[in-house]
Short mmCIF file of C-alpha atoms in Angstrom, two decimals:
data_model
loop_
_atom_site.label_atom_id
_atom_site.label_comp_id
_atom_site.label_asym_id
_atom_site.label_seq_id
_atom_site.Cartn_x
_atom_site.Cartn_y
_atom_site.Cartn_z
CA MET A 1 0.02 -0.01 0.03
CA THR A 2 1.18 3.44 -0.82
CA PRO A 3 2.39 5.26 2.31
CA ASN A 4 -0.31 7.84 3.49
CA ASN A 5 -1.41 10.03 6.34
CA LEU A 6 -4.75 8.21 6.94
CA ASP A 7 -3.78 6.86 10.34
CA ALA A 8 -2.75 10.39 11.37
CA VAL A 9 -6.06 11.86 10.12
CA ARG A 10 -8.01 9.24 12.06
CA LEU A 11 -5.84 9.98 15.11
CA ALA A 12 -6.82 13.69 14.79
CA ALA A 13 -10.42 12.80 14.42
CA ALA A 14 -10.42 10.74 17.62
CA GLY A 15 -8.61 13.62 19.30
CA MET A 16 -11.31 16.06 18.23
CA VAL A 17 -13.97 13.79 19.82
CA LEU A 18 -12.00 13.59 23.04
CA TYR A 19 -11.34 17.38 23.00
CA GLY A 20 -14.90 18.33 22.35
CA HIS A 21 -16.44 16.05 24.80
CA SER A 22 -14.10 17.35 27.60
CA PHE A 23 -15.98 20.67 27.56
CA VAL A 24 -19.35 18.99 27.87
CA PHE A 25 -18.25 16.82 30.83
CA LEU A 26 -17.13 19.95 32.57
CA GLY A 27 -20.37 21.80 31.94
CA GLN A 28 -18.93 24.15 29.34
CA ARG A 29 -19.91 24.73 25.82
CA GLU A 30 -18.26 22.54 23.15
CA PRO A 31 -16.00 24.37 20.72
CA LEU A 32 -17.21 24.95 17.29
CA PHE A 33 -15.37 24.45 13.92
CA LEU A 34 -16.07 27.54 11.81
CA SER A 35 -18.90 28.56 13.98
CA TRP A 36 -20.81 25.59 12.38
CA LEU A 37 -20.22 22.37 14.04
CA PRO A 38 -18.98 21.07 17.39
CA LEU A 39 -15.60 19.32 17.24
CA GLY A 40 -16.99 15.82 18.45
CA PRO A 41 -19.43 15.50 15.49
CA LEU A 42 -16.74 16.85 13.13
CA GLY A 43 -14.43 14.04 14.25
CA VAL A 44 -17.28 11.44 13.60
CA PHE A 45 -17.87 12.90 10.05
CA ILE A 46 -14.20 12.49 9.31
CA PHE A 47 -14.28 8.85 10.42
CA PHE A 48 -17.24 8.25 8.21
CA THR A 49 -15.70 9.99 5.20
CA ILE A 50 -12.60 7.81 5.43
CA SER A 51 -14.66 4.60 6.12
CA GLY A 52 -16.78 5.19 3.10
CA TYR A 53 -13.67 5.33 0.85
CA LEU A 54 -11.74 2.52 2.34
CA VAL A 55 -14.65 0.03 2.87
CA SER A 56 -15.81 0.53 -0.76
CA GLU A 57 -12.20 -0.02 -1.89
CA SER A 58 -11.98 -3.14 0.26
CA TRP A 59 -15.09 -4.55 -1.40
CA GLY A 60 -13.74 -3.71 -4.83
CA ARG A 61 -10.50 -5.38 -4.09
CA ASP A 62 -12.10 -8.58 -2.70
CA PRO A 63 -15.80 -8.81 -3.43
CA HIS A 64 -16.37 -11.86 -1.20
CA LEU A 65 -19.15 -11.60 1.26
CA LEU A 66 -17.79 -13.72 4.06
CA GLN A 67 -14.37 -12.26 3.96
CA PHE A 68 -15.74 -8.76 3.78
CA PHE A 69 -17.71 -9.07 7.00
CA GLN A 70 -14.87 -11.00 8.70
CA ARG A 71 -12.52 -8.00 7.95
CA ARG A 72 -15.26 -5.59 9.31
CA MET A 73 -15.82 -7.48 12.37
CA LEU A 74 -12.28 -8.14 13.16
CA ARG A 75 -11.72 -4.37 13.03
CA ILE A 76 -14.57 -3.49 15.31
CA LEU A 77 -15.40 -6.38 17.66
CA PRO A 78 -12.23 -7.47 19.46
CA GLY A 79 -11.34 -4.06 20.87
CA LEU A 80 -15.08 -3.31 21.60
CA VAL A 81 -15.48 -6.77 23.57
CA VAL A 82 -12.60 -6.00 25.85
CA CYS A 83 -13.69 -2.49 26.38
CA MET A 84 -17.17 -3.67 27.26
CA LEU A 85 -15.81 -6.33 29.62
CA LEU A 86 -13.54 -3.92 31.29
CA SER A 87 -16.39 -1.45 31.83
CA VAL A 88 -18.71 -4.28 33.42
CA LEU A 89 -16.03 -6.14 35.40
CA VAL A 90 -13.60 -3.31 36.42
CA LEU A 91 -15.00 0.19 36.06
CA GLY A 92 -18.53 -0.72 37.24
CA PRO A 93 -17.62 -2.48 40.46
CA LEU A 94 -15.15 0.15 41.44
CA LEU A 95 -17.44 3.26 40.81
CA THR A 96 -20.96 1.98 41.32
CA THR A 97 -22.91 3.48 44.27
CA LEU A 98 -24.62 0.01 44.71
CA PRO A 99 -23.43 -2.82 46.91
CA LEU A 100 -21.39 -5.17 44.77
CA ASN A 101 -23.82 -8.00 45.22
CA GLY A 102 -26.61 -5.55 44.05
CA TYR A 103 -24.60 -4.45 41.13
CA PHE A 104 -23.77 -7.92 39.84
CA THR A 105 -27.33 -9.19 40.28
CA HIS A 106 -28.87 -6.17 38.55
CA GLN A 107 -30.46 -7.09 35.27
CA HIS A 108 -28.99 -3.87 33.59
CA THR A 109 -25.36 -4.95 34.55
CA TRP A 110 -25.21 -7.82 32.11
CA GLY A 111 -27.58 -6.18 29.68
CA TYR A 112 -24.72 -3.77 29.11
CA LEU A 113 -22.84 -6.49 27.23
CA HIS A 114 -25.54 -6.33 24.58
CA TYR A 115 -23.39 -3.66 22.93
CA ILE A 116 -21.13 -6.59 21.80
CA ALA A 117 -23.87 -7.24 19.25
CA LEU A 118 -23.89 -3.46 18.61
CA HIS A 119 -27.14 -3.00 20.44
CA ILE A 120 -26.52 0.38 22.21
CA VAL A 121 -26.75 0.32 25.98
CA TYR A 122 -25.27 3.32 27.88
CA TYR A 123 -26.24 2.40 31.46
CA LEU A 124 -24.52 0.61 34.22
CA PRO A 125 -26.33 0.49 37.57
CA GLY A 126 -25.05 3.18 39.93
CA VAL A 127 -22.39 4.29 37.69
CA PHE A 128 -21.95 8.07 36.82
CA ALA A 129 -25.48 8.65 38.07
CA HIS A 130 -24.68 12.20 39.27
CA ASN A 131 -22.19 13.21 36.49
CA ARG A 132 -23.21 16.24 34.34
CA VAL A 133 -23.61 13.56 31.57
CA ALA A 134 -25.60 11.22 33.85
CA ASN A 135 -25.76 7.45 33.49
CA ALA A 136 -23.64 7.24 30.35
CA VAL A 137 -20.67 5.00 30.62
CA ASN A 138 -19.70 5.13 26.84
CA GLY A 139 -21.56 7.55 24.86
CA SER A 140 -19.20 7.79 21.99
CA ILE A 141 -19.79 4.23 20.45
CA TRP A 142 -23.33 5.15 19.36
CA SER A 143 -21.71 5.43 15.85
CA LEU A 144 -20.66 1.80 15.55
CA PRO A 145 -24.05 0.32 14.76
CA VAL A 146 -24.64 3.11 12.30
CA GLU A 147 -21.38 2.41 10.55
CA PHE A 148 -22.02 -1.33 10.45
CA LEU A 149 -25.38 -0.81 8.84
CA LEU A 150 -23.62 1.16 6.13
CA TYR A 151 -21.24 -1.84 5.72
CA ILE A 152 -24.26 -4.03 5.08
CA VAL A 153 -25.52 -1.66 2.40
CA VAL A 154 -22.05 -1.57 0.63
CA ALA A 155 -22.19 -5.47 0.76
CA ILE A 156 -25.80 -5.59 -0.69
CA THR A 157 -24.91 -3.18 -3.49
CA GLY A 158 -21.83 -5.11 -4.26
CA VAL A 159 -23.65 -8.53 -4.42
CA LEU A 160 -26.19 -6.84 -6.65
CA HIS A 161 -23.33 -5.62 -8.85
CA GLY A 162 -24.32 -2.02 -8.25
CA ASN A 163 -22.21 0.44 -10.35
CA ARG A 164 -20.72 3.75 -9.33
CA TRP A 165 -24.11 5.45 -10.32
CA LEU A 166 -25.90 3.47 -7.56
CA THR A 167 -23.42 4.72 -5.06
CA ALA A 168 -23.99 8.34 -6.22
CA ALA A 169 -27.73 7.74 -6.05
CA LEU A 170 -27.32 6.54 -2.36
CA ALA A 171 -25.33 9.68 -1.65
CA VAL A 172 -27.99 11.87 -3.13
CA ALA A 173 -30.79 10.03 -1.39
CA SER A 174 -28.99 10.12 1.96
CA ALA A 175 -28.53 13.95 1.55
CA ALA A 176 -32.06 14.46 0.63
CA THR A 177 -33.34 12.37 3.53
CA TYR A 178 -31.13 14.40 5.87
CA LEU A 179 -32.42 17.79 4.53
CA LEU A 180 -36.13 16.70 4.46
CA TRP A 181 -36.34 14.63 7.60
CA ALA A 182 -33.27 13.88 9.77
CA GLN A 183 -32.40 17.73 10.19
CA VAL A 184 -35.82 18.89 10.90
CA SER A 185 -37.28 15.82 12.93
CA GLN A 186 -37.45 16.60 16.67
CA GLU A 187 -38.08 12.96 17.55
CA MET A 188 -35.83 9.96 17.27
CA VAL A 189 -36.90 7.08 15.30
CA VAL A 190 -35.27 4.09 17.16
CA VAL A 191 -34.28 0.96 15.29
CA TYR A 192 -32.25 -1.73 17.10
CA ASN A 193 -31.69 0.91 19.86
CA SER A 194 -30.00 3.39 17.46
CA ASP A 195 -31.25 6.77 16.16
CA LEU A 196 -32.25 6.20 12.55
CA ARG A 197 -31.49 9.90 11.74
CA GLN A 198 -27.78 9.26 12.17
CA VAL A 199 -27.85 6.83 9.24
CA PHE A 200 -28.45 9.83 7.03
CA ILE A 201 -26.53 12.60 9.03
CA CYS A 202 -23.35 10.48 9.04
CA GLY A 203 -24.15 8.30 6.10
CA THR A 204 -24.02 11.24 3.60
CA TYR A 205 -20.31 11.70 4.33
CA PHE A 206 -19.80 7.92 4.07
CA TRP A 207 -21.43 7.71 0.70
CA VAL A 208 -19.62 10.77 -0.65
CA GLY A 209 -16.39 9.18 0.48
CA ALA A 210 -17.41 5.90 -1.26
CA CYS A 211 -18.12 8.09 -4.43
CA PHE A 212 -14.58 9.32 -4.42
CA PHE A 213 -13.40 5.71 -4.73
CA LYS A 214 -16.10 4.61 -7.09
CA PHE A 215 -15.52 7.44 -9.52
CA ASP A 216 -11.77 7.03 -9.30
CA LEU A 217 -11.28 10.66 -8.11
CA LYS A 218 -8.18 10.00 -5.97
CA ARG A 219 -5.95 11.74 -8.45
CA HIS A 220 -7.96 15.04 -7.82
CA LEU A 221 -7.28 14.67 -4.16
CA THR A 222 -4.31 17.03 -4.12
CA LEU A 223 -3.28 19.29 -1.31
CA SER A 224 -3.93 22.34 -3.56
CA ASN A 225 -7.54 21.25 -4.02
CA ALA A 226 -7.71 20.59 -0.26
CA MET A 227 -6.62 24.30 0.32
CA LEU A 228 -9.29 25.48 -2.05
CA ALA A 229 -11.92 23.39 -0.27
CA MET A 230 -10.86 24.83 3.11
CA PHE A 231 -10.92 28.37 1.59
CA ALA A 232 -14.42 27.72 0.34
CA MET A 233 -15.57 26.54 3.79
CA LEU A 234 -13.96 29.66 5.28
CA CYS A 235 -15.98 31.84 2.77
CA LEU A 236 -19.18 30.10 3.84
CA GLU A 237 -18.68 30.49 7.62
CA SER A 238 -21.37 33.16 7.89
CA TRP A 239 -23.95 30.93 6.16
CA THR A 240 -23.99 27.87 8.27
CA ARG A 241 -26.75 26.04 6.50
CA GLN A 242 -25.09 26.47 3.11
CA LEU A 243 -21.78 25.44 4.79
CA ALA A 244 -23.38 22.29 6.12
CA ILE A 245 -24.50 21.35 2.74
CA ALA A 246 -21.30 22.21 0.96
CA SER A 247 -19.40 20.27 3.65
CA TRP A 248 -20.64 17.00 2.20
CA VAL A 249 -18.23 17.46 -0.59
CA LEU A 250 -15.74 19.98 0.78
CA LEU A 251 -14.89 18.19 3.91
CA PRO A 252 -14.22 14.74 2.18
CA ILE A 253 -11.92 16.60 -0.18
CA VAL A 254 -9.89 18.02 2.63
CA VAL A 255 -9.96 14.81 4.69
CA LEU A 256 -9.05 12.39 1.81
CA ALA A 257 -6.46 14.86 0.31
CA PHE A 258 -4.59 15.09 3.54
CA GLY A 259 -5.18 11.47 4.30
CA PHE A 260 -3.69 10.33 0.96
CA ALA A 261 -0.78 12.67 1.15
CA TYR A 262 2.39 11.53 2.97
CA SER A 263 4.32 13.15 5.67
CA PRO A 264 7.44 11.44 7.15
CA MET A 265 6.91 13.26 10.39
CA LEU A 266 3.31 12.10 10.66
CA ALA A 267 4.33 8.67 9.59
CA ARG A 268 6.83 8.54 12.58
CA LEU A 269 4.04 9.75 14.84
CA THR A 270 1.71 6.87 13.85
CA GLY A 271 4.38 4.28 12.92
CA SER A 272 4.02 2.22 16.16
CA GLY A 273 0.34 1.60 15.67
CA ASP A 274 -3.23 2.77 14.64
CA TYR A 275 -4.47 4.01 18.06
CA SER A 276 -7.47 5.93 16.79
CA TYR A 277 -9.97 3.38 17.42
CA GLY A 278 -8.74 2.68 20.96
CA ILE A 279 -8.92 6.40 21.73
CA TYR A 280 -12.46 6.58 20.29
CA ILE A 281 -13.81 3.72 22.34
CA TYR A 282 -11.91 4.39 25.67
CA ALA A 283 -12.08 8.25 25.87
CA PHE A 284 -15.54 8.55 27.03
CA PRO A 285 -15.51 6.27 30.14
CA ILE A 286 -12.04 7.59 31.15
CA GLN A 287 -13.28 11.18 30.84
CA GLN A 288 -16.46 10.27 32.84
CA THR A 289 -14.20 8.64 35.51
CA VAL A 290 -11.88 11.59 35.84
CA VAL A 291 -14.79 14.06 36.17
CA TYR A 292 -16.48 11.73 38.65
CA LEU A 293 -13.40 11.63 40.92
CA TRP A 294 -12.38 15.38 40.40
CA PRO A 295 -15.52 17.23 39.40
CA GLU A 296 -13.96 20.63 39.83
CA MET A 297 -10.86 20.09 37.80
CA GLY A 298 -9.95 22.77 35.27
CA ILE A 299 -10.02 22.24 31.54
CA GLY A 300 -6.23 22.14 31.16
CA PRO A 301 -5.40 19.51 33.70
CA TYR A 302 -8.56 17.57 32.73
CA LEU A 303 -7.43 17.40 29.14
CA LEU A 304 -3.88 16.34 30.13
CA VAL A 305 -5.07 13.55 32.48
CA CYS A 306 -7.74 12.28 30.06
CA THR A 307 -5.53 12.32 27.04
CA ALA A 308 -2.74 10.51 28.92
CA GLY A 309 -5.04 7.93 30.46
CA THR A 310 -6.91 7.41 27.14
CA LEU A 311 -3.69 6.93 25.14
CA VAL A 312 -2.35 4.28 27.59
CA PHE A 313 -5.57 2.15 27.03
CA ALA A 314 -5.52 2.79 23.22
CA VAL A 315 -1.93 1.58 22.98
CA LEU A 316 -2.59 -1.49 25.00
CA SER A 317 -5.73 -2.17 23.01
CA TRP A 318 -3.88 -1.95 19.68
CA HIS A 319 -0.82 -4.03 20.68
CA LEU A 320 -2.63 -6.68 22.87
CA VAL A 321 -6.03 -6.93 21.12
CA GLU A 322 -6.72 -5.28 17.80
CA ARG A 323 -3.45 -5.76 16.03
CA ARG A 324 -3.39 -9.56 16.91
CA ALA A 325 -7.03 -9.97 15.79
CA LEU A 326 -6.25 -8.20 12.45
#
């Protein structure tokens, strides 16, 4: 594979989620990107953009249904399973306000493990009940069921021998559904314990990323075009609705152009492993734990402690679990 910066871009996206959530956990306003979007969702959109391109490329390289889902599951599940088990068996018993016997016999304790099947459960009995973000042990991983559903659609279109125009149609349909329903709807439509709106909010970036692969646009993903896209986004800062729509194309240009470029310095930074997924799945419970133990900590020390703690778990997750599974 040609050397690139994709690991570094994913690392930055995971860092955005951690950084943005830090303000929320301390009861402050989450910083915005270009007065438009909080940094946490921006990081998620970056993940979906890269995933759309790479997952479509993976299917195109090896259009075998069983192997396709084996690769997807080995990327997501081993690290997630360990994270869930640590949450139930270590974090919960240490921090629950319930007696240990009551905690381990509570029906919701073992129900938390349903997330191993990508069925969202945020609650562990007696854990983080009085935090500012109450009763949420790991709120970040809501995106995993949404992403896996998009993998299924990629596989279905691949089995049906869908061409690039079908992918473009999915991108347009996702954007239209976002504008006409997901953006304006005040009520969640819950399917498999997930908010169906996110399939279109995040999915639009996924399908646009897929289109960049399907239409073989990689040669146009230059740093000069990325700078032009960034300049266009800056020009649209005062028109947030228009910026949100334009970002469906402009953000993937920036993300993929920087991702497919190559910097030796960034390569050294990420050369020891891809820690982005570990940061993404461990940051939330670590941040909740720190704010539970030291609720009045300032933002600077809080960011330092949470980043260091999350990075330790992410490194261990990559070397002891994720890399071995892959």
